[in-house]
CSV table of C-alpha atoms and ligand atoms in Angstrom, one decimal:
chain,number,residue,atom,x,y,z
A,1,UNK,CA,110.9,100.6,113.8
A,2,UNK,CA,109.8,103.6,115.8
A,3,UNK,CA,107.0,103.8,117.7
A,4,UNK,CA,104.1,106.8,116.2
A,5,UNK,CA,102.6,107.9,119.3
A,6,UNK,CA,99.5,110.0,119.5
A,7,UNK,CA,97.5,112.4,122.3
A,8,UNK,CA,94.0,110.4,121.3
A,9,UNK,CA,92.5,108.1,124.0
A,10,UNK,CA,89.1,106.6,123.2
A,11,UNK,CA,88.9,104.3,126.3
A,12,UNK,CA,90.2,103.5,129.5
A,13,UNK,CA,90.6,100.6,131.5
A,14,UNK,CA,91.3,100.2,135.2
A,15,UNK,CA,89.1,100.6,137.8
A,16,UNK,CA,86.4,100.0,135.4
A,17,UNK,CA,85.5,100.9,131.6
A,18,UNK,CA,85.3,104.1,130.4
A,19,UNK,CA,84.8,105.5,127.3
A,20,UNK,CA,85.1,108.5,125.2
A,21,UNK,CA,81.5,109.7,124.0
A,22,UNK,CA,82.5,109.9,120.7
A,23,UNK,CA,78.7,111.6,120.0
A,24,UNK,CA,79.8,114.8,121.6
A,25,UNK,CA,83.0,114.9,119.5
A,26,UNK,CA,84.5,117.5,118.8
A,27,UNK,CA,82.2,120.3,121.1
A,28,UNK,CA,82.7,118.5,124.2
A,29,UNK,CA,85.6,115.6,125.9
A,30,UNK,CA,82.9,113.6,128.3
A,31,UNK,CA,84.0,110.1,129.5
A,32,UNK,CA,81.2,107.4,130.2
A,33,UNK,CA,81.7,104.8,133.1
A,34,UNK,CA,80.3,101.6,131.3
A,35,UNK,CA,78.1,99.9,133.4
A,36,UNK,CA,77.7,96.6,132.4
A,37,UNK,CA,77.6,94.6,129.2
A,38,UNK,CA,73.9,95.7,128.5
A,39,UNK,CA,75.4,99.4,129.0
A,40,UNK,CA,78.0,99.0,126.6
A,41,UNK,CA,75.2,97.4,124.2
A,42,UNK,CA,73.5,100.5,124.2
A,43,UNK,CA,77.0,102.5,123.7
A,44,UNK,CA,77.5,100.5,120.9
A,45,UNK,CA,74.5,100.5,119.4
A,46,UNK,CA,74.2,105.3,119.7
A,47,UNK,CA,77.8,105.0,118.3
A,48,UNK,CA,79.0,106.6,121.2
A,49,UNK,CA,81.6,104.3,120.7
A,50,UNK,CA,82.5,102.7,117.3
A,51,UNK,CA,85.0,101.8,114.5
A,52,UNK,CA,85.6,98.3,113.8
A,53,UNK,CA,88.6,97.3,116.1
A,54,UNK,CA,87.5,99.4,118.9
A,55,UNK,CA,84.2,97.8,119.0
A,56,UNK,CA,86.0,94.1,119.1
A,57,UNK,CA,88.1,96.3,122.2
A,58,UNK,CA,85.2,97.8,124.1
A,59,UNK,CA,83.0,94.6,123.8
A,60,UNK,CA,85.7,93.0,125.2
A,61,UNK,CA,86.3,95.0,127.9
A,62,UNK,CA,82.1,94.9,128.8
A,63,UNK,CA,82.5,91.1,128.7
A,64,UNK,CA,85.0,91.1,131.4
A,65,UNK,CA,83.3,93.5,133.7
A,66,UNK,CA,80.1,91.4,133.4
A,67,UNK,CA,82.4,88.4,134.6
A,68,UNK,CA,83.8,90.5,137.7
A,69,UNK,CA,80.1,90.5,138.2
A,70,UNK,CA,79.6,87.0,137.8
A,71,UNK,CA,80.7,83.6,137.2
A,72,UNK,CA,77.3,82.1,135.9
A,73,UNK,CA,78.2,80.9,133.0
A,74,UNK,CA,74.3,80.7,131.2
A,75,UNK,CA,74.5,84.7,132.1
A,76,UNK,CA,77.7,85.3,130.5
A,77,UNK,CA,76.9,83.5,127.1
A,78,UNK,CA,74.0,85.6,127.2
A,79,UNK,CA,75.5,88.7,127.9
A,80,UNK,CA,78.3,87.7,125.1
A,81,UNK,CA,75.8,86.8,122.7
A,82,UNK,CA,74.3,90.6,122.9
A,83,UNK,CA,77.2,92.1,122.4
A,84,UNK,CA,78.7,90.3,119.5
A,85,UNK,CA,75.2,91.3,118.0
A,86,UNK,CA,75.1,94.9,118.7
A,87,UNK,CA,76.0,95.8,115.1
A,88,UNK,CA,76.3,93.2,112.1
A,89,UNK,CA,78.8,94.5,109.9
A,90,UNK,CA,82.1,94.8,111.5
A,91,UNK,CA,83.2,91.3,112.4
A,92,UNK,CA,86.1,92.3,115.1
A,93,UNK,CA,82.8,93.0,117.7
A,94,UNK,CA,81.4,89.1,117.3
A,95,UNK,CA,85.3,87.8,117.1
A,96,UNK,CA,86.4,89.7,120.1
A,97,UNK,CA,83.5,88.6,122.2
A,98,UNK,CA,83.6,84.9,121.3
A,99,UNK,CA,87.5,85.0,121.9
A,100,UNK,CA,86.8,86.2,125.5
A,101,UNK,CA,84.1,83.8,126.0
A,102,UNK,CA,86.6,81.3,124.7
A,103,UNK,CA,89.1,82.1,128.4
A,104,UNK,CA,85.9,82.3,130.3
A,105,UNK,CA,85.0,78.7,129.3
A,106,UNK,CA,88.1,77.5,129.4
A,107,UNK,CA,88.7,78.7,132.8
A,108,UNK,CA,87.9,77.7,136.2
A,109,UNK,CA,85.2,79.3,138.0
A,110,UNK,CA,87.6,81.4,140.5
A,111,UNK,CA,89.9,82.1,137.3
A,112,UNK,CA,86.8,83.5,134.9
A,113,UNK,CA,87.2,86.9,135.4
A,114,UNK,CA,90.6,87.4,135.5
A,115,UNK,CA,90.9,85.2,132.4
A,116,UNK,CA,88.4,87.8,130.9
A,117,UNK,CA,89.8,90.8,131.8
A,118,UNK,CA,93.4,89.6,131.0
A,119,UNK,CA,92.1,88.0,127.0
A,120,UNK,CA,90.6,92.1,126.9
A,121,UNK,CA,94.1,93.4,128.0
A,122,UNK,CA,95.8,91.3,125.2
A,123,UNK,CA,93.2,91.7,122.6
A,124,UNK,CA,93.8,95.8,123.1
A,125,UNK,CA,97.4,95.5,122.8
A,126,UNK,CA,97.5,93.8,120.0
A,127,UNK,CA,95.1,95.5,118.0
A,128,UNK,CA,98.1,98.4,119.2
A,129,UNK,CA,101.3,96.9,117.7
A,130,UNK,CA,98.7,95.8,114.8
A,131,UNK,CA,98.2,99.2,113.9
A,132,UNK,CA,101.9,100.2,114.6
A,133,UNK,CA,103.0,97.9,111.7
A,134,UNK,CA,99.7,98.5,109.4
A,135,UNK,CA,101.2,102.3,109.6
A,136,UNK,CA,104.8,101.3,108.9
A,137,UNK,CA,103.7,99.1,105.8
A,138,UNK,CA,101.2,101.3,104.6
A,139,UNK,CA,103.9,104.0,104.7
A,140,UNK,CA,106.1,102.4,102.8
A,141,UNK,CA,103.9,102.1,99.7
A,142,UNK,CA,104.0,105.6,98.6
A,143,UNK,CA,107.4,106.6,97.6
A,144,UNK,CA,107.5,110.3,97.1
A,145,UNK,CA,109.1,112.7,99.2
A,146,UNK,CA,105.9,114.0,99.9
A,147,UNK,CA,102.8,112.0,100.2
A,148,UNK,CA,98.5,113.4,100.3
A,149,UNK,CA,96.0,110.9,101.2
A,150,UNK,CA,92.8,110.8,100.6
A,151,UNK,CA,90.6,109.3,103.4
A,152,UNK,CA,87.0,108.6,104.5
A,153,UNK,CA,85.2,108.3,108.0
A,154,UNK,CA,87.4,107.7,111.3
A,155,UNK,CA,90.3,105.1,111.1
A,156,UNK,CA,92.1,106.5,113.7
A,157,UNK,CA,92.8,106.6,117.4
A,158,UNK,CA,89.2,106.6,117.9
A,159,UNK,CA,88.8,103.8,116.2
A,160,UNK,CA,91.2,101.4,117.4
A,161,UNK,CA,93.5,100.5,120.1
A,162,UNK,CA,96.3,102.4,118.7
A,163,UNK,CA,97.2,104.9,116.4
A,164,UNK,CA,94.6,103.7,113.5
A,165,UNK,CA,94.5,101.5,110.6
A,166,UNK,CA,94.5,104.5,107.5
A,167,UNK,CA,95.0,107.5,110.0
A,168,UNK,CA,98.0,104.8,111.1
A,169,UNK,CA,99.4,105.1,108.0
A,170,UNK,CA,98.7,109.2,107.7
A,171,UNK,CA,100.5,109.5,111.5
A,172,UNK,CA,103.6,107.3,110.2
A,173,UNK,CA,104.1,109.5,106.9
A,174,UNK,CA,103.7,112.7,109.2
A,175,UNK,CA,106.4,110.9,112.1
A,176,UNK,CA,108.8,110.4,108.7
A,177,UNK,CA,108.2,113.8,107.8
A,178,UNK,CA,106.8,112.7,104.2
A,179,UNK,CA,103.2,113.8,105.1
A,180,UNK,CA,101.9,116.3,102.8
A,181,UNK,CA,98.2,116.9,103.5
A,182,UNK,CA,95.5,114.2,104.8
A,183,UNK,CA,92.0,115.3,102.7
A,184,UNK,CA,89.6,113.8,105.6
A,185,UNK,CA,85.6,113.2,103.5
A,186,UNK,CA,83.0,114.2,106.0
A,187,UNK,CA,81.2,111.3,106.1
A,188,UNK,CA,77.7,111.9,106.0
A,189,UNK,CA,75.0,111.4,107.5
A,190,UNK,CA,77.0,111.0,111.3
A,191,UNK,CA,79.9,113.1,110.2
A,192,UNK,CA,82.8,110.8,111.7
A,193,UNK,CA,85.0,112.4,109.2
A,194,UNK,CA,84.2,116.0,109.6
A,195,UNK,CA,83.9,115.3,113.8
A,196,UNK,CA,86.5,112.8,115.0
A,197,UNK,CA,89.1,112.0,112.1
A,198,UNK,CA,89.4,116.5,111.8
A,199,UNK,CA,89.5,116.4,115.5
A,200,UNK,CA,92.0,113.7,115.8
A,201,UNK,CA,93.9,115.5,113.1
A,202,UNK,CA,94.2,118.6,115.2
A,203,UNK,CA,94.9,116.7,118.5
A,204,UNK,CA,98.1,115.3,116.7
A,205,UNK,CA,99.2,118.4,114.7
A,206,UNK,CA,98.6,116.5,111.7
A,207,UNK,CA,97.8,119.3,108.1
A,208,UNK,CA,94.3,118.2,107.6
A,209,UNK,CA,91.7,119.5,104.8
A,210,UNK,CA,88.2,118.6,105.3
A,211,UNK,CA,85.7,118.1,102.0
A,212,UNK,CA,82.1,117.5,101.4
A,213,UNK,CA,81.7,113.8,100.1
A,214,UNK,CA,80.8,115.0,96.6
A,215,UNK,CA,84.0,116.9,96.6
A,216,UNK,CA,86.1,113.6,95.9
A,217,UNK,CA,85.7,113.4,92.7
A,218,UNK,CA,86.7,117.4,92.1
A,219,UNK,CA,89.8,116.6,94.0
A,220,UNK,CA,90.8,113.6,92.4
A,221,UNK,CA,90.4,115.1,88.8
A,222,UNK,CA,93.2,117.5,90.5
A,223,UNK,CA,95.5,115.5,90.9
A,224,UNK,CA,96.5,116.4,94.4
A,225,UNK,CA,96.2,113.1,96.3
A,226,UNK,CA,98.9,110.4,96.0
A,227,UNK,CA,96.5,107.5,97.4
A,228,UNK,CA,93.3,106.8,98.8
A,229,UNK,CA,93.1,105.3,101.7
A,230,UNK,CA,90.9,103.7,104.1
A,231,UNK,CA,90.1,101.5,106.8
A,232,UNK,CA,87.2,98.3,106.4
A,233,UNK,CA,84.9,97.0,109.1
A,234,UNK,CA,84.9,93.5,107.1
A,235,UNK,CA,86.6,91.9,104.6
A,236,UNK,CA,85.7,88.8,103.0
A,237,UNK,CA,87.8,85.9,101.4
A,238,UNK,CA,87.6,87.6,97.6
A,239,UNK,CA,88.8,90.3,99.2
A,240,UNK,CA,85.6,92.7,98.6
A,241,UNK,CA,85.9,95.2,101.4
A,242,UNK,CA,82.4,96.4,103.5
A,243,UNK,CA,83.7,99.7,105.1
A,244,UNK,CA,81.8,103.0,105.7
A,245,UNK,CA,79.5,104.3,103.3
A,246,UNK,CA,81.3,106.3,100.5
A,247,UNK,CA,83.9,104.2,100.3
A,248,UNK,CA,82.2,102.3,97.1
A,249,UNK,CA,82.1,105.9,95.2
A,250,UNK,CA,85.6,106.8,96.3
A,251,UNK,CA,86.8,103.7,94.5
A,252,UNK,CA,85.5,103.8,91.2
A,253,UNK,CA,86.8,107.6,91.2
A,254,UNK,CA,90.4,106.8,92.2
A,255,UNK,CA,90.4,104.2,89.4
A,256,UNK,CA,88.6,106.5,87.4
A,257,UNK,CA,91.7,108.7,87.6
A,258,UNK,CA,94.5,106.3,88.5
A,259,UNK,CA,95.1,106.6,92.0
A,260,UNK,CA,95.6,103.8,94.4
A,261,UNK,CA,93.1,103.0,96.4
A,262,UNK,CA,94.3,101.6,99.9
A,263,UNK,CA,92.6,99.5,102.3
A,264,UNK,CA,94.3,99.5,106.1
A,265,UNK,CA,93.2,96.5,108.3
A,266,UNK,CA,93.9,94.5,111.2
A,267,UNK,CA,94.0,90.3,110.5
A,268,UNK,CA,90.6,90.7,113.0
A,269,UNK,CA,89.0,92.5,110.1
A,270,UNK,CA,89.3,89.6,107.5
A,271,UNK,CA,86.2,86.8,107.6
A,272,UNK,CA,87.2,83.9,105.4
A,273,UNK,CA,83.7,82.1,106.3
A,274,UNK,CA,82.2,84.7,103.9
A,275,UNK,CA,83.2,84.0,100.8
A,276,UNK,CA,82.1,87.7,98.9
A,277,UNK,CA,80.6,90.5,99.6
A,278,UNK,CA,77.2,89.7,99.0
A,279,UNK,CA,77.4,87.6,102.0
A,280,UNK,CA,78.6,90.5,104.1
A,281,UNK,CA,75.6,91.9,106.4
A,282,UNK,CA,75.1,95.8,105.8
A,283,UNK,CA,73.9,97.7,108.8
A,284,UNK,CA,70.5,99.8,107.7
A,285,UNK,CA,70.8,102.2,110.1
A,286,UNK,CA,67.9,104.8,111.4
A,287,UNK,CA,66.6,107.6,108.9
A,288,UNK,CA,66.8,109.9,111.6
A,289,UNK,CA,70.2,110.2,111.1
A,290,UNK,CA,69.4,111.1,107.6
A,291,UNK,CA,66.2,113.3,107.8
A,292,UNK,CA,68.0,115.7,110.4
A,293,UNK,CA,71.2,118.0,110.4
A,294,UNK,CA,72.0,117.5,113.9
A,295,UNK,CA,69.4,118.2,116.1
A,296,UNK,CA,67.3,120.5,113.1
A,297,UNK,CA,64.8,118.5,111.1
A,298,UNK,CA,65.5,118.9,107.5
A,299,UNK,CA,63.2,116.4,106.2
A,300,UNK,CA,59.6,115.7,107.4
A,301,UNK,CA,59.5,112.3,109.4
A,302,UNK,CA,57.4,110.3,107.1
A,303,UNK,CA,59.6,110.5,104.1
A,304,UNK,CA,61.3,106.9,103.7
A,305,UNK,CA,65.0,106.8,104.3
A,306,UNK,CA,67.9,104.3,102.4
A,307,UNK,CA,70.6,104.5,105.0
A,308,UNK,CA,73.3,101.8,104.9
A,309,UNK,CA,75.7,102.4,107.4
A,310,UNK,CA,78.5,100.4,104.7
A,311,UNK,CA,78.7,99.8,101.5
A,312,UNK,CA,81.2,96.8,100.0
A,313,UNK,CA,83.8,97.9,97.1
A,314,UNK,CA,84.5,95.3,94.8
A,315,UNK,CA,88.2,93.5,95.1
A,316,UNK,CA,89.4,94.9,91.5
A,317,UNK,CA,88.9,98.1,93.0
A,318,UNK,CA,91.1,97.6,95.7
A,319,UNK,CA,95.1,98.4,94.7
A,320,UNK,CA,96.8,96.6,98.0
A,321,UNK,CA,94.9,95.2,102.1
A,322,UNK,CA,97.3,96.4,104.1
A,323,UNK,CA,97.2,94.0,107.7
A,324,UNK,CA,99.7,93.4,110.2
A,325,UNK,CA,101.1,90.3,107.9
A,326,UNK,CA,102.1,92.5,105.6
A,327,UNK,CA,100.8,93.8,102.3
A,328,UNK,CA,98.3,91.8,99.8
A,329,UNK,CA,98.5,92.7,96.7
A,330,UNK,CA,96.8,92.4,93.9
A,331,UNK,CA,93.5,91.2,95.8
A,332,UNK,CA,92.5,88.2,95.0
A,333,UNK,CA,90.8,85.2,96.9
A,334,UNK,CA,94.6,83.5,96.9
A,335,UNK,CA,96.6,86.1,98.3
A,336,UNK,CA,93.7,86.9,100.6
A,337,UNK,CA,93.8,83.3,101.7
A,338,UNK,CA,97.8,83.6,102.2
A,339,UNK,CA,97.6,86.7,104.2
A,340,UNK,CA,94.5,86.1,106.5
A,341,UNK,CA,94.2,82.0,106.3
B,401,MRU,O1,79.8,103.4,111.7
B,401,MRU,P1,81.2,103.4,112.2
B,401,MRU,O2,81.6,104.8,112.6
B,401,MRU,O3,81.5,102.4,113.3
B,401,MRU,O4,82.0,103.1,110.9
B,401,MRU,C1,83.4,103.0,111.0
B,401,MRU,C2,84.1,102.7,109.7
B,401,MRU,O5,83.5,102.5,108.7
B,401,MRU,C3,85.6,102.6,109.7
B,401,MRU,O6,86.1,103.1,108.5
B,401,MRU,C4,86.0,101.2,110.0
B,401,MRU,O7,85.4,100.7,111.1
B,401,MRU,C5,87.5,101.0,110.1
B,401,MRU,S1,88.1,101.7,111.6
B,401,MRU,C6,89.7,101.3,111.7
């Protein structure tokens, strides 16, 4: 297998945390020195940083420069426990953090930051060689010598540890020379599809075609896309997958005009304790985001906002998962079970 490399770095790690402000994307490259846990709270929470993995990465990360802080245990849980709730709906932030915690108890006081910082350091490279083989299965579903996908928010470097779950699989098609065109959705209201996954795109020299939202069903009617694909920030054990909001639309349109729809996710991404998708919680996010166009008020302040940050698509409208394990297909609560269990 060969390695797909990309030129996108949303975080760094050495002489301290630092990350990418992904709100100034694409205009300006400015790196943030985290602070402390409470600092990447607040990071977290003005999606300066964000995308499921990467959130399980950079809470990580936070956790173990609060224990190079200190060993005070009480403190720590505390700290932990605010940043596995700084946003509900993808499940790789709470799972990350409690899997740190996990080598901070289990370690002795001397050894509770170095068992920290070393359970971050593993968590980020696996979430790497994760989306290394989520790109190399998700490759290999579409056949043709040529392949468009269809995709929806930011998947990519920017939202992972490596090369991205969905933009994994667009990189791996482009590496294989099979990549026809990645259609990227905007993504509104925050625009993580118009702002990172174009900018990524053009980082990586990947042919990229941005649309409105609305333009999905247009280009599906064309016949110009070979699959749908996207990424999830939570799936549950019927295999209904909570990702961005759009992605519910996008799926009754691609069955709507038979093309497969694809989700690309890590094994961290999968929560068996909720057993559909009703029991998955939805972020509500601030109307702000909504009643502006940037900074420029569109929308007077008292008009009420509904602003999901996710929406959940339904397991029979979801072709193939595709996780590090392999691929799970069709989705059902059995071959979720086998693949994530
Ligand atoms: O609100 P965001 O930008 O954190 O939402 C991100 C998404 O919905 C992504 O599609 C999802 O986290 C998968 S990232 C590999």
């Amino acid at each position: 297998m060969t390695t797909v490399t990309t030129r996108v770095e949303p975080l760094r790690w050495g002489r301290g945390l630092e990350v990418l402000d992904q709100r100034q994307l694409p205009w300006r490259q400015a790196w943030i020195e985290v602070r402390d846990a409470a600092h990447a709270v607040h990071l977290i929470r003005a999606l300066a940083v964000r995308g499921a993995p990467l959130l399980g990465i950079t809470a990580a990360y936070a956790l173990a420069l609060e224990a190079l802080r200190t060993r005070d245990l009480p403190r720590l849980r505390i700290a932990a426990g605010r940043l596995a709730a700084a946003r509900p709906t993808a499940v790789n932030l709470a799972r990350a953090v409690h899997q740190v915690m996990a080598a901070v108890e289990a370690a002795r006081p001397q050894q509770r930051a170095s068992a920290a910082v070393q359970a971050a350091i593993t968590l980020h490279g696996l979430d790497a060689v994760a989306c290394q083989r989520i790109g190399e299965l998700g490759a290999r579903l579409f056949r043709g010598e040529k392949v468009s996908i269809l995709t929806h928010c930011n998947t990519g470097a920017l939202a992972t540890g490596g090369i991205g779950t969905a933009l994994g699989v667009v990189r791996t098609l482009h590496a294989q020379g099979r990549l026809g065109r990645v259609f990227a959705c905007e993504a509104r209201p925050v625009l993580q599809g118009a702002r990172l996954t174009v900018w990524e795109c053009q980082q990586d020299d990947l042919p990229v075609t941005l649309l409105p939202d609305h333009a999905a069903a247009t280009l599906l009617a064309s016949g110009q896309v070979d699959g749908v694909v996207l990424g999830a920030d939570r799936i549950a054990a019927d295999g209904a997958v909570a990702n961005k909001l759009g992605t519910y639309p996008l799926a009754v349109l691609a069955a709507r005009h038979g093309v497969p729809l694809v989700s690309a996710a890590p094994l961290s991404t999968f929560d068996l304790a909720c057993p559909d998708g009703r029991s998955i919680p939805i972020e509500q996010r601030d109307g702000e985001e909504v009643r502006r166009l940037g900074r420029h008020r569109v929308v007077d302040p008292s008009v009420p906002v509904f602003n999901p940050a996710f929406d959940v698509t339904p397991p029979e409208l979801v072709s193939a998962i595709v996780c590090e394990r392999g691929i799970v297909r069709p989705v059902t609560r059995d071959t979720v079970r086998e693949a994530a269990g």
